[in-house]
Amino acid sequence: MTAGQAEGDVVDEENGGLSSAEAAAQLDRFGPNELARPPRRPWWRLLVSQLTHFFALLLWGAAALALLAGMPTLAVAIAVIVLLNGVFAYAQEHRADRAAQKLGSLMPASTRILRDGRMQEVSAAQVVPGDVVLLEAGDRVPADGTLLRSEEVAADESMLTGESVPVHKPVGTEIRAATFLVQGSGRALVTATGARTEVASVAGLISSARRPPSPLDRELDRLVRIIAAVALTVGVVLGVISLLLGGTATGALLFAVGVSVALVPEGLLPTVTLSLARGAQRMAESKALVRHLEAVETLGSTTFICTDKTGTLTRNEMTVVEIWTPAGRVVPQGVGYEPTGSVSGEQAAVRTAAEAAGAARACVTGRAVLEDGAWHPAGDPMEVAIDVVAARLDTDRTDPRIRVPFVTERRFSAAVVGGRGYFLGAPERILPGCGPPGEAAAPVLTAYADEGRRVVAVARSGTRREPSTSAELADLLEGPMELLALLAIEDPPRDGVREALESCRTAGIRVAMMTGDNARTAAAIATEVGLLRPGGVVVEGAGLPAEDAALADLLDDARGAVVARVTPADKLRIANALRLHGHVVAMTGDGVNDAAALRGADVGVAMGLGGSDVARDAADLVLLDDHFATIVKAIELGRATYANIRRFLTFHLTDNVAELAPFAVWALSGGSIPPALGVLQILALDIGTDMLPALALGAEPPSRRTMDGPRPRERVASGSVLHRAFLVLGPVEAVAAVAAFVWVLTGGGWEPGATPGATLLTQASGTAFAVIAISQVANAFACRSESRPAWRVDPRRNPLVLAAVAVEIVLLAAFLGLPWLSEMLGGSWPSAEGWWWALGAGSALLLVDRVHKAWRSIRRRSTTA
């Protein structure tokens, strides 16, 4: 069948395909040729999941308790926070998720088949076993089958095998659904459709893989459980004390509920979500699209990257990088498919190289074509590389009078140009007939192979007899030959990959290459880019240890690792083994075969340019430029997000200590000292004054030292964070607030155990409120760094902190200065001395913070000495 035939043309062939009746019977038996859709939760379930995780449930409980305690305004405020946060998180993930397509998009919409002895175009879903499918270059294969006819058929199977080089397909070989023809034409007998195809088996592997919970999920779940336990315990204890001090049962219950609600950090949930969203936005600006917000922090935890080779470490643009001729070497300049450039080499060598390149181009059909202002490959990438280098050598395009196409059995193609036969093929097929020049080329061939380069030989017939048929042209190869050149072809490394890999090494991140290519080529590229150092691991998938522990030990090598001829099951097993070995694993991939491993890794990273929709659907992160360096940038931003979460967590927990202190003092004093703050004041601090500075801390940019050394394997709420908040900064705020409260009361004539006047109490409470708020202003600057004092951190690096602090001060003035607000909250405008108390408390916090950081620095130096 040729491209010129039209639908309905009668085909007078030995195999005219099935009849309509036979096809209908097969369709009833095997079902439509469709891949099972991966299970996807409906949108409403995704939204509900954002409103019912443990932290959200805790806040829903707090809202219910606030309603029970007679504070409907508070209940509504908490509910609005949960709803807004849930809708925002859902929108963030749903927006990214829309870019991913279903697995079924791999199958063509329609295809051409032989049926009832005629060519027909039918829906791909109607293809059944026994059909004869007609294929041409550019077609996607609709089902698994066996080639009945092959005219230079070469198929790109990278989506299934990971092999970057198109595979030549002679008659009798298998051809698989979802692959596509890069050259040639042919026909195939369908042997399997739908769920019975190989791509469907890969889909089953995808559905069996389960995404593990992220480190942040586990950390927040742990932290929220601790907070919930502390809030409820404190509430119950203080409620009991209230009863013991003579309060009513109802009053004690409401008091306990109010305190419990107040101690829940309502602002923490939206702060975490917005911080992750900010990190996701920064990653998108760096060409990395985050599909799941938790992946932002997980990236920062990454300790092992399993990366593809083609298109990620390399450009995925085959290029002739050197031409060896008997007269010398020629080095073409230029990378990619744009056919402009220059060459360097001796004049005689350049002439021979030009003849060889022109002859090689006549032997192939791949071409570089200009589309939309850019050059793209059309056909086999290696053949396109030959076309490009011929253009760079300024050779004329000559249509051959006769051309013999490449087939696997012959291992060469040939053409007649200018009355002479030229041959292009595997060196082991061409060199034996080339005499001493062929023998001289053998060491060069070995050197090229050691460098991981593909090599093709170009020769011309030793006689000037012009063949008149393809058979005569092929026969010339058996006679004496003149070797013209060896063309060394490689997929060159991407710019910046070596630097990115060095950054990984500095950051303590191990890297392994996972590829479907052969071990020699993969190891050469890995060595060239700096991934593989002397003594590193090079292994093929078939040689991987059977035990997961041994597998992880093998690949966990600081000198780098390369796994060649890897299968989809291998990649998934490697990800699981490394995770069990203690690593947080980022796995890259672009094909359908990679999707299971992408889902099973801690972070799945898919290619946005050259990847399949299935891979993107399974991934957490999509690289919009397919560049390995973008992964490293995303890890840097993830580390910055992790540090930011620790910053605002310290900020929030410090405030909680100060908010708890007035109730603790009231309880410990047996009720002789009234609570310095009311429940609504605590909520005003949490949701009002503290929210924006915490969000600003969540937007802190990465420091220059973010990728210096491994990220400390600490919990987000680590001992150092809790120590700093609960034992250093929090006590400063707590003591200052309670001391200011008592100072104002005693200055007004109050004595412990007495009931203060309403005006005096509200002024004292307003002073305590101001002390905590101003201390939190200082705390915002202190939390910008875990090692440097606040005055040594450049405020221009994060102007959002300055803006947030300005808004916090305005809100503080409103809460204390607007009569209706101050009356509702229970605190009035402080005296001048009260404001001095607040400023002094902020200064004291900065001073204590400076001393604590200096002490920590001294301890670290003494520990490492």
PDB file of C-alpha atoms in Angstrom, residues 151-340:
ATOM      1  CA  GLU A 151      10.201  -0.646   3.511  1.00  0.00           C
ATOM      2  CA  GLU A 152      12.957   0.921   5.647  1.00  0.00           C
ATOM      3  CA  VAL A 153      10.691   0.901   8.713  1.00  0.00           C
ATOM      4  CA  ALA A 154      12.310   2.390  11.829  1.00  0.00           C
ATOM      5  CA  ALA A 155      10.254   2.839  14.996  1.00  0.00           C
ATOM      6  CA  ASP A 156      10.773   5.092  17.995  1.00  0.00           C
ATOM      7  CA  GLU A 157      10.136   2.801  20.975  1.00  0.00           C
ATOM      8  CA  SER A 158      11.613   5.072  23.632  1.00  0.00           C
ATOM      9  CA  MET A 159       8.283   5.496  25.411  1.00  0.00           C
ATOM     10  CA  LEU A 160       8.244   1.771  26.136  1.00  0.00           C
ATOM     11  CA  THR A 161      11.899   0.741  26.279  1.00  0.00           C
ATOM     12  CA  GLY A 162      13.829   3.895  27.151  1.00  0.00           C
ATOM     13  CA  GLU A 163      16.087   3.199  24.147  1.00  0.00           C
ATOM     14  CA  SER A 164      16.823   6.583  22.573  1.00  0.00           C
ATOM     15  CA  VAL A 165      17.811   5.244  19.131  1.00  0.00           C
ATOM     16  CA  PRO A 166      15.049   4.327  16.649  1.00  0.00           C
ATOM     17  CA  VAL A 167      14.885   0.600  15.987  1.00  0.00           C
ATOM     18  CA  HIS A 168      14.942  -0.699  12.406  1.00  0.00           C
ATOM     19  CA  LYS A 169      12.159  -3.162  11.830  1.00  0.00           C
ATOM     20  CA  PRO A 170      12.539  -5.810   9.115  1.00  0.00           C
ATOM     21  CA  VAL A 171       9.757  -8.173   8.053  1.00  0.00           C
ATOM     22  CA  GLY A 172       8.716 -10.579  10.796  1.00  0.00           C
ATOM     23  CA  THR A 173       9.631  -8.371  13.772  1.00  0.00           C
ATOM     24  CA  GLU A 174       7.228  -7.197  16.438  1.00  0.00           C
ATOM     25  CA  ILE A 175       5.850  -3.662  16.411  1.00  0.00           C
ATOM     26  CA  ARG A 176       4.130  -2.255  19.468  1.00  0.00           C
ATOM     27  CA  ALA A 177       1.139  -0.088  20.196  1.00  0.00           C
ATOM     28  CA  ALA A 178       1.871   3.548  21.136  1.00  0.00           C
ATOM     29  CA  THR A 179       5.244   3.569  19.318  1.00  0.00           C
ATOM     30  CA  PHE A 180       5.535   5.500  16.091  1.00  0.00           C
ATOM     31  CA  LEU A 181       7.353   5.249  12.788  1.00  0.00           C
ATOM     32  CA  VAL A 182      10.164   7.719  12.239  1.00  0.00           C
ATOM     33  CA  GLN A 183      10.833   6.478   8.718  1.00  0.00           C
ATOM     34  CA  GLY A 184       9.682   4.048   6.098  1.00  0.00           C
ATOM     35  CA  SER A 185       6.356   2.389   5.433  1.00  0.00           C
ATOM     36  CA  GLY A 186       4.927  -1.047   5.905  1.00  0.00           C
ATOM     37  CA  ARG A 187       2.037  -3.167   6.980  1.00  0.00           C
ATOM     38  CA  ALA A 188       1.525  -5.205  10.120  1.00  0.00           C
ATOM     39  CA  LEU A 189      -0.741  -8.062  11.165  1.00  0.00           C
ATOM     40  CA  VAL A 190      -2.414  -7.130  14.450  1.00  0.00           C
ATOM     41  CA  THR A 191      -1.761  -9.712  17.178  1.00  0.00           C
ATOM     42  CA  ALA A 192      -2.980  -7.900  20.341  1.00  0.00           C
ATOM     43  CA  THR A 193      -5.262  -4.986  21.101  1.00  0.00           C
ATOM     44  CA  GLY A 194      -6.404  -2.979  24.116  1.00  0.00           C
ATOM     45  CA  ALA A 195      -5.600  -4.539  27.481  1.00  0.00           C
ATOM     46  CA  ARG A 196      -3.480  -7.264  25.840  1.00  0.00           C
ATOM     47  CA  THR A 197      -0.877  -4.871  24.413  1.00  0.00           C
ATOM     48  CA  GLU A 198       2.502  -4.256  26.011  1.00  0.00           C
ATOM     49  CA  VAL A 199       1.650  -0.635  26.755  1.00  0.00           C
ATOM     50  CA  ALA A 200      -1.357  -1.869  28.721  1.00  0.00           C
ATOM     51  CA  SER A 201       0.888  -4.058  30.877  1.00  0.00           C
ATOM     52  CA  VAL A 202       2.934  -0.975  31.676  1.00  0.00           C
ATOM     53  CA  ALA A 203      -0.301   0.789  32.625  1.00  0.00           C
ATOM     54  CA  GLY A 204      -1.005  -2.022  35.094  1.00  0.00           C
ATOM     55  CA  LEU A 205       2.391  -1.451  36.680  1.00  0.00           C
ATOM     56  CA  ILE A 206       1.540   2.242  36.994  1.00  0.00           C
ATOM     57  CA  SER A 207      -1.744   1.576  38.776  1.00  0.00           C
ATOM     58  CA  SER A 208      -0.027  -0.798  41.221  1.00  0.00           C
ATOM     59  CA  ALA A 209       2.542   1.827  42.259  1.00  0.00           C
ATOM     60  CA  ARG A 210       1.545   3.977  45.215  1.00  0.00           C
ATOM     61  CA  ARG A 211       2.889   7.433  45.934  1.00  0.00           C
ATOM     62  CA  PRO A 212       4.443   7.440  49.427  1.00  0.00           C
ATOM     63  CA  PRO A 213       3.429  10.129  51.919  1.00  0.00           C
ATOM     64  CA  SER A 214       5.744  13.118  51.749  1.00  0.00           C
ATOM     65  CA  PRO A 215       8.096  13.985  54.626  1.00  0.00           C
ATOM     66  CA  LEU A 216       6.105  17.184  55.127  1.00  0.00           C
ATOM     67  CA  ASP A 217       2.838  15.246  55.401  1.00  0.00           C
ATOM     68  CA  ARG A 218       4.349  13.040  58.090  1.00  0.00           C
ATOM     69  CA  GLU A 219       5.874  16.014  59.911  1.00  0.00           C
ATOM     70  CA  LEU A 220       2.742  18.143  59.918  1.00  0.00           C
ATOM     71  CA  ASP A 221       0.651  15.201  61.028  1.00  0.00           C
ATOM     72  CA  ARG A 222       3.038  14.654  63.950  1.00  0.00           C
ATOM     73  CA  LEU A 223       3.152  18.355  64.823  1.00  0.00           C
ATOM     74  CA  VAL A 224      -0.607  18.821  64.673  1.00  0.00           C
ATOM     75  CA  ARG A 225      -1.173  15.813  66.912  1.00  0.00           C
ATOM     76  CA  ILE A 226       1.241  17.296  69.450  1.00  0.00           C
ATOM     77  CA  ILE A 227      -0.460  20.702  69.275  1.00  0.00           C
ATOM     78  CA  ALA A 228      -3.898  19.128  69.607  1.00  0.00           C
ATOM     79  CA  ALA A 229      -2.796  17.099  72.623  1.00  0.00           C
ATOM     80  CA  VAL A 230      -1.199  20.127  74.305  1.00  0.00           C
ATOM     81  CA  ALA A 231      -4.209  22.397  73.611  1.00  0.00           C
ATOM     82  CA  LEU A 232      -6.716  19.884  74.924  1.00  0.00           C
ATOM     83  CA  THR A 233      -4.595  18.999  77.950  1.00  0.00           C
ATOM     84  CA  VAL A 234      -4.051  22.636  78.896  1.00  0.00           C
ATOM     85  CA  GLY A 235      -7.743  23.374  78.358  1.00  0.00           C
ATOM     86  CA  VAL A 236      -8.834  20.502  80.594  1.00  0.00           C
ATOM     87  CA  VAL A 237      -6.289  21.355  83.310  1.00  0.00           C
ATOM     88  CA  LEU A 238      -7.279  25.016  83.363  1.00  0.00           C
ATOM     89  CA  GLY A 239     -10.964  24.089  83.339  1.00  0.00           C
ATOM     90  CA  VAL A 240     -10.455  21.894  86.409  1.00  0.00           C
ATOM     91  CA  ILE A 241      -8.510  24.674  88.145  1.00  0.00           C
ATOM     92  CA  SER A 242     -11.356  27.054  87.387  1.00  0.00           C
ATOM     93  CA  LEU A 243     -13.749  24.659  89.106  1.00  0.00           C
ATOM     94  CA  LEU A 244     -11.444  24.301  92.092  1.00  0.00           C
ATOM     95  CA  LEU A 245     -11.281  28.077  92.421  1.00  0.00           C
ATOM     96  CA  GLY A 246     -15.041  28.206  92.805  1.00  0.00           C
ATOM     97  CA  GLY A 247     -16.173  28.709  89.237  1.00  0.00           C
ATOM     98  CA  THR A 248     -19.387  27.224  87.875  1.00  0.00           C
ATOM     99  CA  ALA A 249     -19.329  24.071  85.806  1.00  0.00           C
ATOM    100  CA  THR A 250     -20.589  25.942  82.737  1.00  0.00           C
ATOM    101  CA  GLY A 251     -18.075  28.695  83.204  1.00  0.00           C
ATOM    102  CA  ALA A 252     -15.216  26.205  83.669  1.00  0.00           C
ATOM    103  CA  LEU A 253     -16.287  24.333  80.505  1.00  0.00           C
ATOM    104  CA  LEU A 254     -16.467  27.485  78.417  1.00  0.00           C
ATOM    105  CA  PHE A 255     -13.149  28.647  79.803  1.00  0.00           C
ATOM    106  CA  ALA A 256     -11.493  25.297  78.972  1.00  0.00           C
ATOM    107  CA  VAL A 257     -12.975  25.321  75.461  1.00  0.00           C
ATOM    108  CA  GLY A 258     -11.872  28.907  74.855  1.00  0.00           C
ATOM    109  CA  VAL A 259      -8.314  28.235  75.978  1.00  0.00           C
ATOM    110  CA  SER A 260      -8.087  25.068  73.854  1.00  0.00           C
ATOM    111  CA  VAL A 261      -9.313  26.924  70.780  1.00  0.00           C
ATOM    112  CA  ALA A 262      -6.965  29.808  71.440  1.00  0.00           C
ATOM    113  CA  LEU A 263      -3.924  27.543  71.667  1.00  0.00           C
ATOM    114  CA  VAL A 264      -4.570  25.966  68.258  1.00  0.00           C
ATOM    115  CA  PRO A 265      -2.429  27.930  65.754  1.00  0.00           C
ATOM    116  CA  GLU A 266      -5.169  28.722  63.221  1.00  0.00           C
ATOM    117  CA  GLY A 267      -2.720  30.671  61.080  1.00  0.00           C
ATOM    118  CA  LEU A 268      -0.295  27.763  60.641  1.00  0.00           C
ATOM    119  CA  LEU A 269      -2.339  25.859  58.036  1.00  0.00           C
ATOM    120  CA  PRO A 270      -2.732  28.717  55.518  1.00  0.00           C
ATOM    121  CA  THR A 271       0.868  29.743  56.160  1.00  0.00           C
ATOM    122  CA  VAL A 272       2.123  26.284  55.197  1.00  0.00           C
ATOM    123  CA  THR A 273      -0.120  26.144  52.126  1.00  0.00           C
ATOM    124  CA  LEU A 274       0.825  29.605  50.888  1.00  0.00           C
ATOM    125  CA  SER A 275       4.514  28.988  51.554  1.00  0.00           C
ATOM    126  CA  LEU A 276       4.377  25.832  49.443  1.00  0.00           C
ATOM    127  CA  ALA A 277       2.441  27.720  46.779  1.00  0.00           C
ATOM    128  CA  ARG A 278       5.103  30.433  46.772  1.00  0.00           C
ATOM    129  CA  GLY A 279       7.768  27.766  46.364  1.00  0.00           C
ATOM    130  CA  ALA A 280       5.745  26.223  43.533  1.00  0.00           C
ATOM    131  CA  GLN A 281       5.488  29.623  41.852  1.00  0.00           C
ATOM    132  CA  ARG A 282       9.240  30.116  42.073  1.00  0.00           C
ATOM    133  CA  MET A 283       9.800  26.672  40.616  1.00  0.00           C
ATOM    134  CA  ALA A 284       7.440  27.451  37.748  1.00  0.00           C
ATOM    135  CA  GLU A 285       9.454  30.598  37.056  1.00  0.00           C
ATOM    136  CA  SER A 286      12.499  28.300  36.881  1.00  0.00           C
ATOM    137  CA  LYS A 287      10.673  26.006  34.410  1.00  0.00           C
ATOM    138  CA  ALA A 288       9.570  23.354  36.911  1.00  0.00           C
ATOM    139  CA  LEU A 289       5.808  22.823  37.237  1.00  0.00           C
ATOM    140  CA  VAL A 290       4.717  21.406  40.599  1.00  0.00           C
ATOM    141  CA  ARG A 291       1.642  19.181  40.421  1.00  0.00           C
ATOM    142  CA  HIS A 292       1.394  18.402  44.148  1.00  0.00           C
ATOM    143  CA  LEU A 293       2.189  21.119  46.664  1.00  0.00           C
ATOM    144  CA  GLU A 294       3.827  18.740  49.147  1.00  0.00           C
ATOM    145  CA  ALA A 295       6.439  17.942  46.480  1.00  0.00           C
ATOM    146  CA  VAL A 296       7.925  21.414  46.982  1.00  0.00           C
ATOM    147  CA  GLU A 297       9.240  20.485  50.420  1.00  0.00           C
ATOM    148  CA  THR A 298       9.965  16.868  49.437  1.00  0.00           C
ATOM    149  CA  LEU A 299      12.289  18.123  46.717  1.00  0.00           C
ATOM    150  CA  GLY A 300      14.232  19.968  49.370  1.00  0.00           C
ATOM    151  CA  SER A 301      14.622  16.668  51.239  1.00  0.00           C
ATOM    152  CA  THR A 302      15.951  14.820  48.170  1.00  0.00           C
ATOM    153  CA  THR A 303      19.123  12.820  48.785  1.00  0.00           C
ATOM    154  CA  PHE A 304      19.206  10.674  45.628  1.00  0.00           C
ATOM    155  CA  ILE A 305      18.357  11.498  41.994  1.00  0.00           C
ATOM    156  CA  CYS A 306      17.757   8.752  39.447  1.00  0.00           C
ATOM    157  CA  THR A 307      17.998  10.536  36.108  1.00  0.00           C
ATOM    158  CA  ASP A 308      17.453   9.664  32.492  1.00  0.00           C
ATOM    159  CA  LYS A 309      20.218  10.288  29.996  1.00  0.00           C
ATOM    160  CA  THR A 310      18.627  11.318  26.724  1.00  0.00           C
ATOM    161  CA  GLY A 311      17.115  14.794  26.730  1.00  0.00           C
ATOM    162  CA  THR A 312      17.874  15.360  30.422  1.00  0.00           C
ATOM    163  CA  LEU A 313      21.648  15.105  30.618  1.00  0.00           C
ATOM    164  CA  THR A 314      22.008  15.342  26.844  1.00  0.00           C
ATOM    165  CA  ARG A 315      20.385  17.574  24.242  1.00  0.00           C
ATOM    166  CA  ASN A 316      18.549  14.748  22.437  1.00  0.00           C
ATOM    167  CA  GLU A 317      19.983  16.116  19.215  1.00  0.00           C
ATOM    168  CA  MET A 318      22.272  13.658  17.416  1.00  0.00           C
ATOM    169  CA  THR A 319      25.319  15.516  16.092  1.00  0.00           C
ATOM    170  CA  VAL A 320      28.344  14.515  13.990  1.00  0.00           C
ATOM    171  CA  VAL A 321      31.101  15.730  16.299  1.00  0.00           C
ATOM    172  CA  GLU A 322      34.119  14.490  14.342  1.00  0.00           C
ATOM    173  CA  ILE A 323      34.973  13.061  10.921  1.00  0.00           C
ATOM    174  CA  TRP A 324      38.047  10.885  10.553  1.00  0.00           C
ATOM    175  CA  THR A 325      39.496  10.563   7.062  1.00  0.00           C
ATOM    176  CA  PRO A 326      42.710   8.915   5.895  1.00  0.00           C
ATOM    177  CA  ALA A 327      43.955  12.478   5.258  1.00  0.00           C
ATOM    178  CA  GLY A 328      43.236  13.710   8.775  1.00  0.00           C
ATOM    179  CA  ARG A 329      40.482  14.674  11.189  1.00  0.00           C
ATOM    180  CA  VAL A 330      37.753  17.240  10.574  1.00  0.00           C
ATOM    181  CA  VAL A 331      35.774  18.812  13.399  1.00  0.00           C
ATOM    182  CA  PRO A 332      32.396  20.335  12.423  1.00  0.00           C
ATOM    183  CA  GLN A 333      31.335  23.288  14.545  1.00  0.00           C
ATOM    184  CA  GLY A 334      27.798  23.649  15.808  1.00  0.00           C
ATOM    185  CA  VAL A 335      25.312  21.678  17.878  1.00  0.00           C
ATOM    186  CA  GLY A 336      21.732  20.910  17.033  1.00  0.00           C
ATOM    187  CA  TYR A 337      19.852  20.677  13.777  1.00  0.00           C
ATOM    188  CA  GLU A 338      20.405  24.129  12.312  1.00  0.00           C
ATOM    189  CA  PRO A 339      22.486  23.344   9.203  1.00  0.00           C
ATOM    190  CA  THR A 340      24.811  26.330   9.504  1.00  0.00           C
TER     191      THR A 340
END
